[in-house]
Amino acid sequence: MTAHDKLLERLLRGTSDGSIPFDALCHLLERLGFQGRIRGSHHIFTRTGVEEILNLQPRGSLAKAYQVKQVRNVIVKYRLAGEPDER
């Protein structure tokens, strides 16, 4: 299991929203096909086919818990996590 998979699993589990590293969350969104741009401290992510715009800001080196929840809701709503491997 890659670090990307572990972070995605941790994010979807929803038990550690306040301890997700901000940079890792941004990289995860980029790997899921989101286009990011930065405007000051705001990291804005969009993706074709996804109605919501994700506007993230770091709190130190971590992502804000309520923004992690927003990301999780978008991933679940649009089924962006893919199917788990059958092993």
PDB file of N, CA and C in Angstrom:
ATOM      1  N   MET A   1       0.851  -1.174   0.000  1.00  0.00           N
ATOM      2  CA  MET A   1       0.000   0.000   0.000  1.00  0.00           C
ATOM      3  C   MET A   1       0.900   1.240   0.000  1.00  0.00           C
ATOM      4  N   THR A   2       0.664   2.144  -0.937  1.00  0.00           N
ATOM      5  CA  THR A   2       1.493   3.349  -1.051  1.00  0.00           C
ATOM      6  C   THR A   2       1.083   4.393  -0.019  1.00  0.00           C
ATOM      7  N   ALA A   3       1.923   5.400   0.140  1.00  0.00           N
ATOM      8  CA  ALA A   3       1.610   6.496   1.063  1.00  0.00           C
ATOM      9  C   ALA A   3       0.341   7.210   0.619  1.00  0.00           C
ATOM     10  N   HIS A   4       0.148   7.319  -0.703  1.00  0.00           N
ATOM     11  CA  HIS A   4      -1.067   7.922  -1.262  1.00  0.00           C
ATOM     12  C   HIS A   4      -2.298   7.141  -0.817  1.00  0.00           C
ATOM     13  N   ASP A   5      -2.226   5.820  -0.922  1.00  0.00           N
ATOM     14  CA  ASP A   5      -3.353   4.965  -0.526  1.00  0.00           C
ATOM     15  C   ASP A   5      -3.628   5.071   0.973  1.00  0.00           C
ATOM     16  N   LYS A   6      -2.562   5.111   1.757  1.00  0.00           N
ATOM     17  CA  LYS A   6      -2.731   5.208   3.211  1.00  0.00           C
ATOM     18  C   LYS A   6      -3.390   6.524   3.602  1.00  0.00           C
ATOM     19  N   LEU A   7      -2.969   7.613   2.958  1.00  0.00           N
ATOM     20  CA  LEU A   7      -3.567   8.909   3.264  1.00  0.00           C
ATOM     21  C   LEU A   7      -5.034   8.931   2.852  1.00  0.00           C
ATOM     22  N   LEU A   8      -5.337   8.395   1.684  1.00  0.00           N
ATOM     23  CA  LEU A   8      -6.721   8.355   1.214  1.00  0.00           C
ATOM     24  C   LEU A   8      -7.583   7.533   2.166  1.00  0.00           C
ATOM     25  N   GLU A   9      -7.075   6.389   2.608  1.00  0.00           N
ATOM     26  CA  GLU A   9      -7.816   5.552   3.554  1.00  0.00           C
ATOM     27  C   GLU A   9      -8.044   6.293   4.872  1.00  0.00           C
ATOM     28  N   ARG A  10      -7.008   6.960   5.350  1.00  0.00           N
ATOM     29  CA  ARG A  10      -7.093   7.727   6.602  1.00  0.00           C
ATOM     30  C   ARG A  10      -8.111   8.865   6.480  1.00  0.00           C
ATOM     31  N   LEU A  11      -8.091   9.531   5.330  1.00  0.00           N
ATOM     32  CA  LEU A  11      -9.023  10.629   5.086  1.00  0.00           C
ATOM     33  C   LEU A  11     -10.460  10.115   5.028  1.00  0.00           C
ATOM     34  N   LEU A  12     -10.675   9.004   4.332  1.00  0.00           N
ATOM     35  CA  LEU A  12     -12.026   8.455   4.198  1.00  0.00           C
ATOM     36  C   LEU A  12     -12.550   7.884   5.514  1.00  0.00           C
ATOM     37  N   ARG A  13     -11.651   7.393   6.369  1.00  0.00           N
ATOM     38  CA  ARG A  13     -12.065   6.872   7.669  1.00  0.00           C
ATOM     39  C   ARG A  13     -12.644   7.987   8.542  1.00  0.00           C
ATOM     40  N   GLY A  14     -12.064   9.185   8.444  1.00  0.00           N
ATOM     41  CA  GLY A  14     -12.604  10.349   9.141  1.00  0.00           C
ATOM     42  C   GLY A  14     -12.323  10.422  10.619  1.00  0.00           C
ATOM     43  N   THR A  15     -11.361   9.674  11.101  1.00  0.00           N
ATOM     44  CA  THR A  15     -11.079   9.690  12.535  1.00  0.00           C
ATOM     45  C   THR A  15      -9.929  10.613  12.914  1.00  0.00           C
ATOM     46  N   SER A  16      -9.213  11.157  11.902  1.00  0.00           N
ATOM     47  CA  SER A  16      -8.057  11.997  12.220  1.00  0.00           C
ATOM     48  C   SER A  16      -8.028  13.251  11.347  1.00  0.00           C
ATOM     49  N   ASP A  17      -9.177  13.905  11.207  1.00  0.00           N
ATOM     50  CA  ASP A  17      -9.258  15.076  10.333  1.00  0.00           C
ATOM     51  C   ASP A  17      -8.314  16.196  10.752  1.00  0.00           C
ATOM     52  N   GLY A  18      -8.056  16.329  12.028  1.00  0.00           N
ATOM     53  CA  GLY A  18      -7.220  17.409  12.517  1.00  0.00           C
ATOM     54  C   GLY A  18      -5.731  17.150  12.405  1.00  0.00           C
ATOM     55  N   SER A  19      -5.337  15.974  11.910  1.00  0.00           N
ATOM     56  CA  SER A  19      -3.905  15.660  11.842  1.00  0.00           C
ATOM     57  C   SER A  19      -3.466  15.233  10.437  1.00  0.00           C
ATOM     58  N   ILE A  20      -4.159  15.716   9.419  1.00  0.00           N
ATOM     59  CA  ILE A  20      -3.777  15.435   8.039  1.00  0.00           C
ATOM     60  C   ILE A  20      -2.795  16.518   7.584  1.00  0.00           C
ATOM     61  N   PRO A  21      -1.605  16.135   7.122  1.00  0.00           N
ATOM     62  CA  PRO A  21      -0.637  17.141   6.648  1.00  0.00           C
ATOM     63  C   PRO A  21      -1.184  17.896   5.435  1.00  0.00           C
ATOM     64  N   PHE A  22      -1.061  19.215   5.446  1.00  0.00           N
ATOM     65  CA  PHE A  22      -1.613  20.062   4.388  1.00  0.00           C
ATOM     66  C   PHE A  22      -1.000  19.734   3.028  1.00  0.00           C
ATOM     67  N   ASP A  23       0.327  19.629   2.970  1.00  0.00           N
ATOM     68  CA  ASP A  23       0.993  19.343   1.694  1.00  0.00           C
ATOM     69  C   ASP A  23       0.555  17.998   1.126  1.00  0.00           C
ATOM     70  N   ALA A  24       0.393  17.009   1.992  1.00  0.00           N
ATOM     71  CA  ALA A  24      -0.035  15.681   1.543  1.00  0.00           C
ATOM     72  C   ALA A  24      -1.459  15.731   0.992  1.00  0.00           C
ATOM     73  N   LEU A  25      -2.324  16.530   1.611  1.00  0.00           N
ATOM     74  CA  LEU A  25      -3.698  16.672   1.134  1.00  0.00           C
ATOM     75  C   LEU A  25      -3.716  17.321  -0.246  1.00  0.00           C
ATOM     76  N   CYS A  26      -2.887  18.330  -0.445  1.00  0.00           N
ATOM     77  CA  CYS A  26      -2.800  18.985  -1.756  1.00  0.00           C
ATOM     78  C   CYS A  26      -2.308  18.012  -2.821  1.00  0.00           C
ATOM     79  N   HIS A  27      -1.292  17.220  -2.495  1.00  0.00           N
ATOM     80  CA  HIS A  27      -0.772  16.232  -3.451  1.00  0.00           C
ATOM     81  C   HIS A  27      -1.825  15.168  -3.757  1.00  0.00           C
ATOM     82  N   LEU A  28      -2.593  14.770  -2.750  1.00  0.00           N
ATOM     83  CA  LEU A  28      -3.654  13.790  -2.960  1.00  0.00           C
ATOM     84  C   LEU A  28      -4.683  14.324  -3.955  1.00  0.00           C
ATOM     85  N   LEU A  29      -5.093  15.577  -3.770  1.00  0.00           N
ATOM     86  CA  LEU A  29      -6.064  16.169  -4.691  1.00  0.00           C
ATOM     87  C   LEU A  29      -5.515  16.227  -6.116  1.00  0.00           C
ATOM     88  N   GLU A  30      -4.253  16.563  -6.254  1.00  0.00           N
ATOM     89  CA  GLU A  30      -3.641  16.599  -7.586  1.00  0.00           C
ATOM     90  C   GLU A  30      -3.611  15.205  -8.206  1.00  0.00           C
ATOM     91  N   ARG A  31      -3.328  14.179  -7.418  1.00  0.00           N
ATOM     92  CA  ARG A  31      -3.325  12.803  -7.931  1.00  0.00           C
ATOM     93  C   ARG A  31      -4.728  12.336  -8.305  1.00  0.00           C
ATOM     94  N   LEU A  32      -5.745  12.942  -7.693  1.00  0.00           N
ATOM     95  CA  LEU A  32      -7.129  12.601  -8.022  1.00  0.00           C
ATOM     96  C   LEU A  32      -7.647  13.409  -9.214  1.00  0.00           C
ATOM     97  N   GLY A  33      -6.780  14.214  -9.827  1.00  0.00           N
ATOM     98  CA  GLY A  33      -7.159  14.920 -11.046  1.00  0.00           C
ATOM     99  C   GLY A  33      -7.586  16.361 -10.867  1.00  0.00           C
ATOM    100  N   PHE A  34      -7.413  16.915  -9.675  1.00  0.00           N
ATOM    101  CA  PHE A  34      -7.777  18.310  -9.445  1.00  0.00           C
ATOM    102  C   PHE A  34      -6.664  19.222  -9.943  1.00  0.00           C
ATOM    103  N   GLN A  35      -7.052  20.371 -10.449  1.00  0.00           N
ATOM    104  CA  GLN A  35      -6.112  21.412 -10.850  1.00  0.00           C
ATOM    105  C   GLN A  35      -6.038  22.411  -9.700  1.00  0.00           C
ATOM    106  N   GLY A  36      -4.844  22.741  -9.271  1.00  0.00           N
ATOM    107  CA  GLY A  36      -4.689  23.654  -8.146  1.00  0.00           C
ATOM    108  C   GLY A  36      -4.079  24.977  -8.569  1.00  0.00           C
ATOM    109  N   ARG A  37      -4.471  26.013  -7.865  1.00  0.00           N
ATOM    110  CA  ARG A  37      -3.827  27.319  -8.035  1.00  0.00           C
ATOM    111  C   ARG A  37      -3.737  27.948  -6.645  1.00  0.00           C
ATOM    112  N   ILE A  38      -2.800  28.854  -6.493  1.00  0.00           N
ATOM    113  CA  ILE A  38      -2.568  29.475  -5.189  1.00  0.00           C
ATOM    114  C   ILE A  38      -2.804  30.963  -5.303  1.00  0.00           C
ATOM    115  N   ARG A  39      -3.566  31.470  -4.370  1.00  0.00           N
ATOM    116  CA  ARG A  39      -3.850  32.910  -4.290  1.00  0.00           C
ATOM    117  C   ARG A  39      -3.615  33.315  -2.842  1.00  0.00           C
ATOM    118  N   GLY A  40      -2.437  33.835  -2.557  1.00  0.00           N
ATOM    119  CA  GLY A  40      -2.071  34.150  -1.170  1.00  0.00           C
ATOM    120  C   GLY A  40      -1.905  32.849  -0.399  1.00  0.00           C
ATOM    121  N   SER A  41      -2.645  32.700   0.709  1.00  0.00           N
ATOM    122  CA  SER A  41      -2.571  31.458   1.484  1.00  0.00           C
ATOM    123  C   SER A  41      -3.648  30.461   1.058  1.00  0.00           C
ATOM    124  N   HIS A  42      -4.475  30.849   0.090  1.00  0.00           N
ATOM    125  CA  HIS A  42      -5.563  29.983  -0.360  1.00  0.00           C
ATOM    126  C   HIS A  42      -5.094  29.080  -1.493  1.00  0.00           C
ATOM    127  N   HIS A  43      -5.297  27.797  -1.320  1.00  0.00           N
ATOM    128  CA  HIS A  43      -5.003  26.807  -2.353  1.00  0.00           C
ATOM    129  C   HIS A  43      -6.356  26.359  -2.895  1.00  0.00           C
ATOM    130  N   ILE A  44      -6.626  26.678  -4.147  1.00  0.00           N
ATOM    131  CA  ILE A  44      -7.947  26.483  -4.727  1.00  0.00           C
ATOM    132  C   ILE A  44      -7.858  25.340  -5.730  1.00  0.00           C
ATOM    133  N   PHE A  45      -8.719  24.327  -5.551  1.00  0.00           N
ATOM    134  CA  PHE A  45      -8.697  23.136  -6.392  1.00  0.00           C
ATOM    135  C   PHE A  45     -10.025  22.974  -7.110  1.00  0.00           C
ATOM    136  N   THR A  46      -9.928  22.713  -8.420  1.00  0.00           N
ATOM    137  CA  THR A  46     -11.111  22.455  -9.233  1.00  0.00           C
ATOM    138  C   THR A  46     -10.838  21.214 -10.080  1.00  0.00           C
ATOM    139  N   ARG A  47     -11.918  20.608 -10.538  1.00  0.00           N
ATOM    140  CA  ARG A  47     -11.805  19.440 -11.408  1.00  0.00           C
ATOM    141  C   ARG A  47     -13.010  19.415 -12.327  1.00  0.00           C
ATOM    142  N   THR A  48     -12.788  19.089 -13.584  1.00  0.00           N
ATOM    143  CA  THR A  48     -13.875  18.957 -14.538  1.00  0.00           C
ATOM    144  C   THR A  48     -14.822  17.864 -14.049  1.00  0.00           C
ATOM    145  N   GLY A  49     -16.105  18.171 -14.057  1.00  0.00           N
ATOM    146  CA  GLY A  49     -17.102  17.205 -13.610  1.00  0.00           C
ATOM    147  C   GLY A  49     -17.426  17.290 -12.131  1.00  0.00           C
ATOM    148  N   VAL A  50     -16.689  18.120 -11.398  1.00  0.00           N
ATOM    149  CA  VAL A  50     -16.942  18.307  -9.968  1.00  0.00           C
ATOM    150  C   VAL A  50     -17.436  19.734  -9.778  1.00  0.00           C
ATOM    151  N   GLU A  51     -18.655  19.856  -9.274  1.00  0.00           N
ATOM    152  CA  GLU A  51     -19.286  21.165  -9.126  1.00  0.00           C
ATOM    153  C   GLU A  51     -18.622  22.029  -8.058  1.00  0.00           C
ATOM    154  N   GLU A  52     -18.194  21.399  -6.973  1.00  0.00           N
ATOM    155  CA  GLU A  52     -17.622  22.126  -5.850  1.00  0.00           C
ATOM    156  C   GLU A  52     -16.209  22.629  -6.161  1.00  0.00           C
ATOM    157  N   ILE A  53     -15.874  23.766  -5.576  1.00  0.00           N
ATOM    158  CA  ILE A  53     -14.517  24.306  -5.611  1.00  0.00           C
ATOM    159  C   ILE A  53     -13.967  24.143  -4.201  1.00  0.00           C
ATOM    160  N   LEU A  54     -12.816  23.511  -4.085  1.00  0.00           N
ATOM    161  CA  LEU A  54     -12.208  23.288  -2.776  1.00  0.00           C
ATOM    162  C   LEU A  54     -11.191  24.388  -2.507  1.00  0.00           C
ATOM    163  N   ASN A  55     -11.422  25.159  -1.471  1.00  0.00           N
ATOM    164  CA  ASN A  55     -10.555  26.266  -1.083  1.00  0.00           C
ATOM    165  C   ASN A  55      -9.913  25.896   0.250  1.00  0.00           C
ATOM    166  N   LEU A  56      -8.642  25.575   0.221  1.00  0.00           N
ATOM    167  CA  LEU A  56      -7.941  25.088   1.411  1.00  0.00           C
ATOM    168  C   LEU A  56      -6.913  26.093   1.892  1.00  0.00           C
ATOM    169  N   GLN A  57      -6.763  26.149   3.205  1.00  0.00           N
ATOM    170  CA  GLN A  57      -5.734  26.977   3.830  1.00  0.00           C
ATOM    171  C   GLN A  57      -5.052  26.141   4.909  1.00  0.00           C
ATOM    172  N   PRO A  58      -3.732  26.265   5.020  1.00  0.00           N
ATOM    173  CA  PRO A  58      -3.042  25.505   6.070  1.00  0.00           C
ATOM    174  C   PRO A  58      -3.225  26.146   7.437  1.00  0.00           C
ATOM    175  N   ARG A  59      -3.160  25.315   8.453  1.00  0.00           N
ATOM    176  CA  ARG A  59      -3.047  25.776   9.842  1.00  0.00           C
ATOM    177  C   ARG A  59      -1.728  25.195  10.325  1.00  0.00           C
ATOM    178  N   GLY A  60      -0.692  25.998  10.194  1.00  0.00           N
ATOM    179  CA  GLY A  60       0.655  25.479  10.434  1.00  0.00           C
ATOM    180  C   GLY A  60       1.011  24.534   9.297  1.00  0.00           C
ATOM    181  N   SER A  61       1.399  23.319   9.647  1.00  0.00           N
ATOM    182  CA  SER A  61       1.730  22.325   8.615  1.00  0.00           C
ATOM    183  C   SER A  61       0.563  21.375   8.343  1.00  0.00           C
ATOM    184  N   LEU A  62      -0.541  21.561   9.066  1.00  0.00           N
ATOM    185  CA  LEU A  62      -1.695  20.674   8.929  1.00  0.00           C
ATOM    186  C   LEU A  62      -2.835  21.345   8.183  1.00  0.00           C
ATOM    187  N   ALA A  63      -3.715  20.521   7.633  1.00  0.00           N
ATOM    188  CA  ALA A  63      -4.931  21.029   7.004  1.00  0.00           C
ATOM    189  C   ALA A  63      -5.978  21.275   8.094  1.00  0.00           C
ATOM    190  N   LYS A  64      -6.853  22.228   7.857  1.00  0.00           N
ATOM    191  CA  LYS A  64      -7.925  22.504   8.803  1.00  0.00           C
ATOM    192  C   LYS A  64      -8.933  21.362   8.751  1.00  0.00           C
ATOM    193  N   ALA A  65      -9.392  20.935   9.925  1.00  0.00           N
ATOM    194  CA  ALA A  65     -10.258  19.757  10.021  1.00  0.00           C
ATOM    195  C   ALA A  65     -11.534  19.903   9.203  1.00  0.00           C
ATOM    196  N   TYR A  66     -12.166  21.067   9.229  1.00  0.00           N
ATOM    197  CA  TYR A  66     -13.419  21.215   8.497  1.00  0.00           C
ATOM    198  C   TYR A  66     -13.188  21.169   6.989  1.00  0.00           C
ATOM    199  N   GLN A  67     -12.000  21.570   6.541  1.00  0.00           N
ATOM    200  CA  GLN A  67     -11.688  21.504   5.117  1.00  0.00           C
ATOM    201  C   GLN A  67     -11.374  20.062   4.695  1.00  0.00           C
ATOM    202  N   VAL A  68     -10.771  19.276   5.591  1.00  0.00           N
ATOM    203  CA  VAL A  68     -10.552  17.856   5.319  1.00  0.00           C
ATOM    204  C   VAL A  68     -11.914  17.175   5.146  1.00  0.00           C
ATOM    205  N   LYS A  69     -12.867  17.542   5.975  1.00  0.00           N
ATOM    206  CA  LYS A  69     -14.221  16.978   5.866  1.00  0.00           C
ATOM    207  C   LYS A  69     -14.849  17.350   4.523  1.00  0.00           C
ATOM    208  N   GLN A  70     -14.655  18.577   4.073  1.00  0.00           N
ATOM    209  CA  GLN A  70     -15.180  18.994   2.765  1.00  0.00           C
ATOM    210  C   GLN A  70     -14.555  18.163   1.643  1.00  0.00           C
ATOM    211  N   VAL A  71     -13.256  17.940   1.727  1.00  0.00           N
ATOM    212  CA  VAL A  71     -12.568  17.130   0.721  1.00  0.00           C
ATOM    213  C   VAL A  71     -13.139  15.715   0.730  1.00  0.00           C
ATOM    214  N   ARG A  72     -13.304  15.123   1.922  1.00  0.00           N
ATOM    215  CA  ARG A  72     -13.865  13.775   2.033  1.00  0.00           C
ATOM    216  C   ARG A  72     -15.252  13.709   1.403  1.00  0.00           C
ATOM    217  N   ASN A  73     -16.090  14.697   1.678  1.00  0.00           N
ATOM    218  CA  ASN A  73     -17.443  14.701   1.131  1.00  0.00           C
ATOM    219  C   ASN A  73     -17.435  14.739  -0.394  1.00  0.00           C
ATOM    220  N   VAL A  74     -16.514  15.503  -0.987  1.00  0.00           N
ATOM    221  CA  VAL A  74     -16.413  15.575  -2.447  1.00  0.00           C
ATOM    222  C   VAL A  74     -15.914  14.241  -3.007  1.00  0.00           C
ATOM    223  N   ILE A  75     -14.917  13.645  -2.367  1.00  0.00           N
ATOM    224  CA  ILE A  75     -14.383  12.362  -2.836  1.00  0.00           C
ATOM    225  C   ILE A  75     -15.470  11.289  -2.803  1.00  0.00           C
ATOM    226  N   VAL A  76     -16.247  11.266  -1.742  1.00  0.00           N
ATOM    227  CA  VAL A  76     -17.314  10.272  -1.621  1.00  0.00           C
ATOM    228  C   VAL A  76     -18.441  10.568  -2.608  1.00  0.00           C
ATOM    229  N   LYS A  77     -18.857  11.810  -2.691  1.00  0.00           N
ATOM    230  CA  LYS A  77     -19.977  12.191  -3.562  1.00  0.00           C
ATOM    231  C   LYS A  77     -19.704  11.828  -5.025  1.00  0.00           C
ATOM    232  N   TYR A  78     -18.494  12.084  -5.487  1.00  0.00           N
ATOM    233  CA  TYR A  78     -18.156  11.851  -6.893  1.00  0.00           C
ATOM    234  C   TYR A  78     -17.418  10.524  -7.112  1.00  0.00           C
ATOM    235  N   ARG A  79     -17.299   9.732  -6.051  1.00  0.00           N
ATOM    236  CA  ARG A  79     -16.663   8.407  -6.115  1.00  0.00           C
ATOM    237  C   ARG A  79     -15.271   8.477  -6.748  1.00  0.00           C
ATOM    238  N   LEU A  80     -14.448   9.349  -6.226  1.00  0.00           N
ATOM    239  CA  LEU A  80     -13.115   9.580  -6.770  1.00  0.00           C
ATOM    240  C   LEU A  80     -12.065   8.644  -6.175  1.00  0.00           C
ATOM    241  N   ALA A  81     -12.418   7.915  -5.132  1.00  0.00           N
ATOM    242  CA  ALA A  81     -11.435   7.065  -4.455  1.00  0.00           C
ATOM    243  C   ALA A  81     -11.152   5.796  -5.236  1.00  0.00           C
ATOM    244  N   GLY A  82     -11.998   5.435  -6.175  1.00  0.00           N
ATOM    245  CA  GLY A  82     -11.796   4.196  -6.922  1.00  0.00           C
ATOM    246  C   GLY A  82     -12.209   3.006  -6.099  1.00  0.00           C
ATOM    247  N   GLU A  83     -12.079   1.865  -6.691  1.00  0.00           N
ATOM    248  CA  GLU A  83     -12.434   0.621  -6.009  1.00  0.00           C
ATOM    249  C   GLU A  83     -11.225   0.075  -5.263  1.00  0.00           C
ATOM    250  N   PRO A  84     -11.423  -0.440  -4.055  1.00  0.00           N
ATOM    251  CA  PRO A  84     -10.284  -1.040  -3.342  1.00  0.00           C
ATOM    252  C   PRO A  84      -9.809  -2.300  -4.039  1.00  0.00           C
ATOM    253  N   ASP A  85      -8.524  -2.577  -3.897  1.00  0.00           N
ATOM    254  CA  ASP A  85      -7.952  -3.782  -4.498  1.00  0.00           C
ATOM    255  C   ASP A  85      -8.501  -5.018  -3.802  1.00  0.00           C
ATOM    256  N   GLU A  86      -8.812  -6.043  -4.578  1.00  0.00           N
ATOM    257  CA  GLU A  86      -9.272  -7.325  -4.031  1.00  0.00           C
ATOM    258  C   GLU A  86      -8.057  -8.217  -3.870  1.00  0.00           C
ATOM    259  N   ARG A  87      -7.468  -8.279  -2.684  1.00  0.00           N
ATOM    260  CA  ARG A  87      -6.270  -9.117  -2.477  1.00  0.00           C
ATOM    261  C   ARG A  87      -6.502 -10.067  -1.348  1.00  0.00           C
TER     262      ARG A  87
END
